[in-house]
Short mmCIF file of C-alpha atoms and ligand atoms in Angstrom, two decimals:
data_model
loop_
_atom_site.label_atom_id
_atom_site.label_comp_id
_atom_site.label_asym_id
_atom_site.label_seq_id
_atom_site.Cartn_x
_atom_site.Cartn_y
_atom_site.Cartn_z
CA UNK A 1 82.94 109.67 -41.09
CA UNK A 2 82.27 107.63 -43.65
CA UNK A 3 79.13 105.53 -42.46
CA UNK A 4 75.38 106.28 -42.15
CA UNK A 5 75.09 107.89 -38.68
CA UNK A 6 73.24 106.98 -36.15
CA UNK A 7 72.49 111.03 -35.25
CA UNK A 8 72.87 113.47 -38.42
CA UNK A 9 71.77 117.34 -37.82
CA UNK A 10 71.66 119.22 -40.55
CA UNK A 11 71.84 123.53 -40.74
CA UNK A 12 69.43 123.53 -37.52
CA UNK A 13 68.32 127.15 -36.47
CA UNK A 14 66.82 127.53 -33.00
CA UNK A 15 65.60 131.65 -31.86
CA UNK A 16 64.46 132.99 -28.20
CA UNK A 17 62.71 135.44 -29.44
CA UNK A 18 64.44 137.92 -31.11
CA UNK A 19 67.30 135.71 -30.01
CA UNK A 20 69.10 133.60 -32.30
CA UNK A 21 71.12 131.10 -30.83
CA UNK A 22 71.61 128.57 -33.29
CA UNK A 23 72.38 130.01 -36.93
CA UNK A 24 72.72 126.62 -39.05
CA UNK A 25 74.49 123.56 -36.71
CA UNK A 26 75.32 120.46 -38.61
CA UNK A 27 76.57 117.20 -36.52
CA UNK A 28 76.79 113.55 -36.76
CA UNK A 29 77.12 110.69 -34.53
CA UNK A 30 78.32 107.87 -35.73
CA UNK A 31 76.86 104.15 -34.56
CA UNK A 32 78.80 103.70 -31.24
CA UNK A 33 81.02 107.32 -31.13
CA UNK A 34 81.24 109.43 -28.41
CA UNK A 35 80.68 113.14 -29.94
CA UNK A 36 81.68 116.23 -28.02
CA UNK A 37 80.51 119.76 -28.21
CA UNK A 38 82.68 122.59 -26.55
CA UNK A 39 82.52 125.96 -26.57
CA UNK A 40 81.95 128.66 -24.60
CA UNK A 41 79.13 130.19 -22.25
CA UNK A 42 76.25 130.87 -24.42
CA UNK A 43 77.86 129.11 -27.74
CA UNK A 44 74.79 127.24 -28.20
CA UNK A 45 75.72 123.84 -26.51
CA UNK A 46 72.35 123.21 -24.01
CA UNK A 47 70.08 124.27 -27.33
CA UNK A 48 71.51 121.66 -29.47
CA UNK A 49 70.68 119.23 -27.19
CA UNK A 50 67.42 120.67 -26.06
CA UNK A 51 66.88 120.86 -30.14
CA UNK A 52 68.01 117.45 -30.86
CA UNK A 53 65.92 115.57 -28.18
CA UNK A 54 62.78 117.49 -29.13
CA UNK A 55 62.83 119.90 -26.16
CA UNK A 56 62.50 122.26 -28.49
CA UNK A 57 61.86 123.47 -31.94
CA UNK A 58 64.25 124.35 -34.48
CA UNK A 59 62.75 126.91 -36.83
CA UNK A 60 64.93 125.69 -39.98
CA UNK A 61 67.29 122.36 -40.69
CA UNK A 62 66.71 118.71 -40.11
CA UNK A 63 67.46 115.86 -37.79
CA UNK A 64 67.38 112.36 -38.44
CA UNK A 65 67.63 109.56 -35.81
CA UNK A 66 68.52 105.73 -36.71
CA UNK A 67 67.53 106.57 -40.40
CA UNK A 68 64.31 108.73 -39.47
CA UNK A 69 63.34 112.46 -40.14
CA UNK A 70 63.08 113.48 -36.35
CA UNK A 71 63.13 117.15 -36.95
CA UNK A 72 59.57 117.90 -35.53
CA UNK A 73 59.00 114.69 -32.94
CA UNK A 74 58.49 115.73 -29.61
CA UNK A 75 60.98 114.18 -26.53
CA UNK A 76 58.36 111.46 -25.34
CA UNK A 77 58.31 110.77 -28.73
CA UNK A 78 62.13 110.40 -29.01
CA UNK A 79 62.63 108.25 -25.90
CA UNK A 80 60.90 105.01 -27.33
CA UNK A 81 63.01 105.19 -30.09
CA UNK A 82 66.27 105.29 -28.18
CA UNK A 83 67.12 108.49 -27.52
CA UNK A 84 67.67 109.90 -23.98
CA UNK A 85 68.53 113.13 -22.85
CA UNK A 86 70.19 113.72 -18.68
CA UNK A 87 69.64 117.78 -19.07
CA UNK A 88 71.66 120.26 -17.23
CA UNK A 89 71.15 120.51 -13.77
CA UNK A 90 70.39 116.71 -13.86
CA UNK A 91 66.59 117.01 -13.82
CA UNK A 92 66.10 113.98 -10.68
CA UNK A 93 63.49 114.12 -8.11
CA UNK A 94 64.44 115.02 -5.15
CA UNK A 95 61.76 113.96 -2.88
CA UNK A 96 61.66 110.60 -4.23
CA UNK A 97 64.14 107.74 -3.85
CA UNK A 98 66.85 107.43 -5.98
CA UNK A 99 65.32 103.55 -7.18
CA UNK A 100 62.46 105.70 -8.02
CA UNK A 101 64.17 108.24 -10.12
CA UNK A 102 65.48 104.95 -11.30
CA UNK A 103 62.11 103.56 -12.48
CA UNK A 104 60.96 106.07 -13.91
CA UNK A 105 63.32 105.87 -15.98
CA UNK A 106 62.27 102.34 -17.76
CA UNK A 107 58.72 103.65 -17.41
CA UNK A 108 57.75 102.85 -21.26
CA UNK A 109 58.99 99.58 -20.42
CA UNK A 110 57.38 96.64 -19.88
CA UNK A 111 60.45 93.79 -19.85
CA UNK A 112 60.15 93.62 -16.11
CA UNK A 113 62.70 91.03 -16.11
CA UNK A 114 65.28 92.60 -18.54
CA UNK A 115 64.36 95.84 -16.63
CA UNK A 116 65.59 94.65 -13.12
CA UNK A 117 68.46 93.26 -14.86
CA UNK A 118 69.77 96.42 -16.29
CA UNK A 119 68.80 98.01 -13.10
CA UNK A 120 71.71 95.61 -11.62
CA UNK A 121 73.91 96.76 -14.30
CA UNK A 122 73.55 100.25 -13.33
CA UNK A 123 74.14 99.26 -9.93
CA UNK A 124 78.08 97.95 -10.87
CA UNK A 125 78.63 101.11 -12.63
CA UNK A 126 77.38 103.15 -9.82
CA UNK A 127 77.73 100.87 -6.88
CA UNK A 128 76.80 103.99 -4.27
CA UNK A 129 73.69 104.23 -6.25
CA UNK A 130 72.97 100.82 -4.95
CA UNK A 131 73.53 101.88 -1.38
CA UNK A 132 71.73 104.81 -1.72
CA UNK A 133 68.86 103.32 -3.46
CA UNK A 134 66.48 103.40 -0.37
CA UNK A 135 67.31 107.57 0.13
CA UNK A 136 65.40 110.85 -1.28
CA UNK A 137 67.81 112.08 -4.31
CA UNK A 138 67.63 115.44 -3.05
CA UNK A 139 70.16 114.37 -0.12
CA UNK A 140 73.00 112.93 -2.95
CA UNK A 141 75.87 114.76 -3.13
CA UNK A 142 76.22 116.45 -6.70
CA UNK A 143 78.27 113.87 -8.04
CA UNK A 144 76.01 111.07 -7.25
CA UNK A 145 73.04 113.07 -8.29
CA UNK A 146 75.00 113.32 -11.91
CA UNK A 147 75.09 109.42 -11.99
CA UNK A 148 71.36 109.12 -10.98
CA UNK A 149 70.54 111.57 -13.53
CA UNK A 150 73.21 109.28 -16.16
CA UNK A 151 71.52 106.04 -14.85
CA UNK A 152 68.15 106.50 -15.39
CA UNK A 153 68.74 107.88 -18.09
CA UNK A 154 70.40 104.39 -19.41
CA UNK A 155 67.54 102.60 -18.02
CA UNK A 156 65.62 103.79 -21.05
CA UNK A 157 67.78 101.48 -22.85
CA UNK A 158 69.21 104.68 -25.20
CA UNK A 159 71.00 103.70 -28.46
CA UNK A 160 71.73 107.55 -27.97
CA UNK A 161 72.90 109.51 -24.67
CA UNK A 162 72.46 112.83 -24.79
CA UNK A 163 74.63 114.31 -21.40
CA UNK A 164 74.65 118.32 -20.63
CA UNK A 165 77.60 119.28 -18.68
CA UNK A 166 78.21 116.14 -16.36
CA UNK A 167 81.26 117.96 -14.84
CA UNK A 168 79.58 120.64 -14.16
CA UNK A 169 79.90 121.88 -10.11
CA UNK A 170 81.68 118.37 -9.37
CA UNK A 171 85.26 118.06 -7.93
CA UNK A 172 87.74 116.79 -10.63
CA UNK A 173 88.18 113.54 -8.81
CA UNK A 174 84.24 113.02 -8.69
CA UNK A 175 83.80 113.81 -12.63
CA UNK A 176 87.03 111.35 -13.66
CA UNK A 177 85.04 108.83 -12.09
CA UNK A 178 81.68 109.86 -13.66
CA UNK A 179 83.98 110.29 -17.46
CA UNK A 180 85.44 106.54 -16.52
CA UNK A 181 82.03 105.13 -16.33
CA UNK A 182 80.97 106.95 -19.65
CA UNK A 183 83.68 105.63 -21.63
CA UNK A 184 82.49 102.27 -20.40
CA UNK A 185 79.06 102.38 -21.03
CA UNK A 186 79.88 104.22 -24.28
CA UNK A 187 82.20 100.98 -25.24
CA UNK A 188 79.17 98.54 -24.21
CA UNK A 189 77.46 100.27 -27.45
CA UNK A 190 75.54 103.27 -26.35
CA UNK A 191 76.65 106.08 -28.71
CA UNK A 192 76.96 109.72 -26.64
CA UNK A 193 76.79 113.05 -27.68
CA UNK A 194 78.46 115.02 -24.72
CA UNK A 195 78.14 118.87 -23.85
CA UNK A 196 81.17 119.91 -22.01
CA UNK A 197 82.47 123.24 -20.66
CA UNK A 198 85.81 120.97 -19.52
CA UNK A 199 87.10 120.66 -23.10
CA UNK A 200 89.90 118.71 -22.01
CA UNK A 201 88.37 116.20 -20.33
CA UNK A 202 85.08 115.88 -22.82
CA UNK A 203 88.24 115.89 -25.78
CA UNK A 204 90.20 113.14 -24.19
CA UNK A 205 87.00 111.01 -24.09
CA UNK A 206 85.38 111.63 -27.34
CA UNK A 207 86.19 109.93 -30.73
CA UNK A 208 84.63 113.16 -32.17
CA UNK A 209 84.41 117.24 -31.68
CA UNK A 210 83.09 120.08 -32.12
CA UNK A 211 83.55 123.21 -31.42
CA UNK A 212 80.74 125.95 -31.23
CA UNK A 213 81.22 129.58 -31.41
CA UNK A 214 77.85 132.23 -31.39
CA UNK A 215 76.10 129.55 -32.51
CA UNK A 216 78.30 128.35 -35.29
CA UNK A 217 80.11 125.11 -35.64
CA UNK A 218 83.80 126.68 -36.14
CA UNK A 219 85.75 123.85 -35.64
CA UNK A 220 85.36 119.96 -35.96
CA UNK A 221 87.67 117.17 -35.87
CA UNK A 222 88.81 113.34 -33.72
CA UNK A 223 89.00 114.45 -30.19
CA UNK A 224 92.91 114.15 -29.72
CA UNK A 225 93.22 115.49 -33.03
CA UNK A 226 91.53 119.06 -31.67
CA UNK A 227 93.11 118.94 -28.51
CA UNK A 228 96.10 118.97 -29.92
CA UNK A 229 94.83 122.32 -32.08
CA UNK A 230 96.91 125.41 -31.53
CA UNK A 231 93.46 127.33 -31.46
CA UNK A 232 91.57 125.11 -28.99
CA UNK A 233 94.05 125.12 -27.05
CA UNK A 234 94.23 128.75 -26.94
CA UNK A 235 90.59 129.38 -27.31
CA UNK A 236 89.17 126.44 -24.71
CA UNK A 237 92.09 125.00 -22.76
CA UNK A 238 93.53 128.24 -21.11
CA UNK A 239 97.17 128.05 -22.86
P1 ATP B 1 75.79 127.35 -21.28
O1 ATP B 1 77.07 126.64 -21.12
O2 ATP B 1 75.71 128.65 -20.54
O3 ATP B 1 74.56 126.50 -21.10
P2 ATP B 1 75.43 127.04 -24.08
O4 ATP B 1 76.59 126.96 -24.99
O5 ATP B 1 74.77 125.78 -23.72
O6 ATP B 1 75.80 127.84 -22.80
P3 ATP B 1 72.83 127.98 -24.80
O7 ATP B 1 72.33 127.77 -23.41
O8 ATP B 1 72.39 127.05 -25.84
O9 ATP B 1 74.40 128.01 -24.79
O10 ATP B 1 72.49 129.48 -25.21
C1 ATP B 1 72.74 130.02 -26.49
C2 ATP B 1 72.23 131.45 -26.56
O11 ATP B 1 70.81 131.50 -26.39
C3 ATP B 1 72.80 132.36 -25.47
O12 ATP B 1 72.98 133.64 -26.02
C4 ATP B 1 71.69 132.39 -24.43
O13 ATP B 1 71.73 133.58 -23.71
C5 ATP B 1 70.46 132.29 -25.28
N1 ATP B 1 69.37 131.59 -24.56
C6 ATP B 1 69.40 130.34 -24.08
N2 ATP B 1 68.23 130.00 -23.50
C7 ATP B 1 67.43 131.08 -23.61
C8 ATP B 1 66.08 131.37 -23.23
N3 ATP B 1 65.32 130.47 -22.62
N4 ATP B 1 65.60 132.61 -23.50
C9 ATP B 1 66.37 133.51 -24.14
N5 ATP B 1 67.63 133.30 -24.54
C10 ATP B 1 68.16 132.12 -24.29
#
């Protein structure tokens, strides 16, 4: 990876408690990659994120974001510099509509124009979004509340996508469609940094991997090149 990255973590820690989940992660993301992390239950995966986007505190290492030292800025301080996070379990409101999940989502922005406009972009990647729009989220199946909860989280305008588990309690057809739409919007220049307990499909997608273990990175490597790994595929893909 031989370019300044848009993401770079370096030897983060993160505790519960007595707990330690995180015991040094490094990670980049590169200006336009899709980066995966796999790994098991309790690897570590949801507190890198949670770490990353300023959810919460690492007790030792550093983050920078598009050149900055981010390591102690808070999440609302994160999203108006381009970073936003679509946490597990999707995080949408489901007693309001889904176009106002939607708003809130641009609510730092003023661009009213530019907003609606990327509102209509979201609506060709997710057309049932668009004929939903009018409907409480909370009555979405799970697969369209993932691509409410990947949606607004674009209409922040994010150089950097932060996604927990978007397969996660979807039927395989449901989440191909949600990984199609990633790759897109991840080839329209949004860079994404993907938590995945379906290392196949997150592998298959990502330029990028790695794999956590306890929380250790144990392995790293280009997507096909790890799926192709004797011990991944042992380890994460069943074989
Ligand atoms: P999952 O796929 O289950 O979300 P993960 O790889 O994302 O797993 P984390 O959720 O980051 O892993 O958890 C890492 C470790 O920290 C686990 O041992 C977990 O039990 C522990 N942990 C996570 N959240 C808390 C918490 N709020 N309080 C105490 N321990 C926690």
């Amino acid at each position: 990876q031989a370019f300044t990255p848009l993401l770079a973590v370096d030897g983060i820690k993160v505790h519960y408690g007595a707990i330690q989940a995180l015991k040094g992660v490094s990670l980049t993301v590169g200006m336009g990659e899709m980066v995966a992390l796999i790994g098991a239950n309790g690897a570590g995966k949801t507190s890198t994120l949670r770490a990353v986007s300023g959810m919460l505190k690492a007790s030792a290492g550093r983050i920078q974001f598009g050149g900055q030292d981010t390591t102690s800025l808070k999440a609302h301080q994160l999203v108006p510099r381009g970073m936003a996070h679509a946490p597990e379990g999707r995080g949408i409101f489901p007693n309001l509509t889904v176009m106002e999940n939607l708003e809130l989502g641009a609510y730092l922005r003023r661009d009213t124009a530019e907003i609606r406009a990327d509102m209509e972009k979201n609506f060709t990647l997710f057309p049932v979004l668009k004929e939903r729009r009018n409907q409480m989220a909370g009555t979405l199946s799970g697969g369209e509340q993932q691509m409410l909860a990947i949606a607004r989280a674009l209409l922040s305008r994010p150089q950097l996508l932060l996604l927990d588990e978007p397969s996660l309690g979807l039927a395989p057809q449901v989440t191909e469609t949600i990984f199609r739409t990633l790759r897109d919007v991840n080839k329209a220049g949004v860079s994404v940094l993907l938590v995945e307990q379906n290392a196949h499909l997150a592998l298959n997608s990502a330029h990028y991997g790695y794999v956590l273990e306890t929380g250790e990175v144990v392995m790293a490597g280009p997507g096909k090149a790890l799926l192709e790994s004797a011990e991944v595929r042992r380890a994460y893909l069943g074989e």
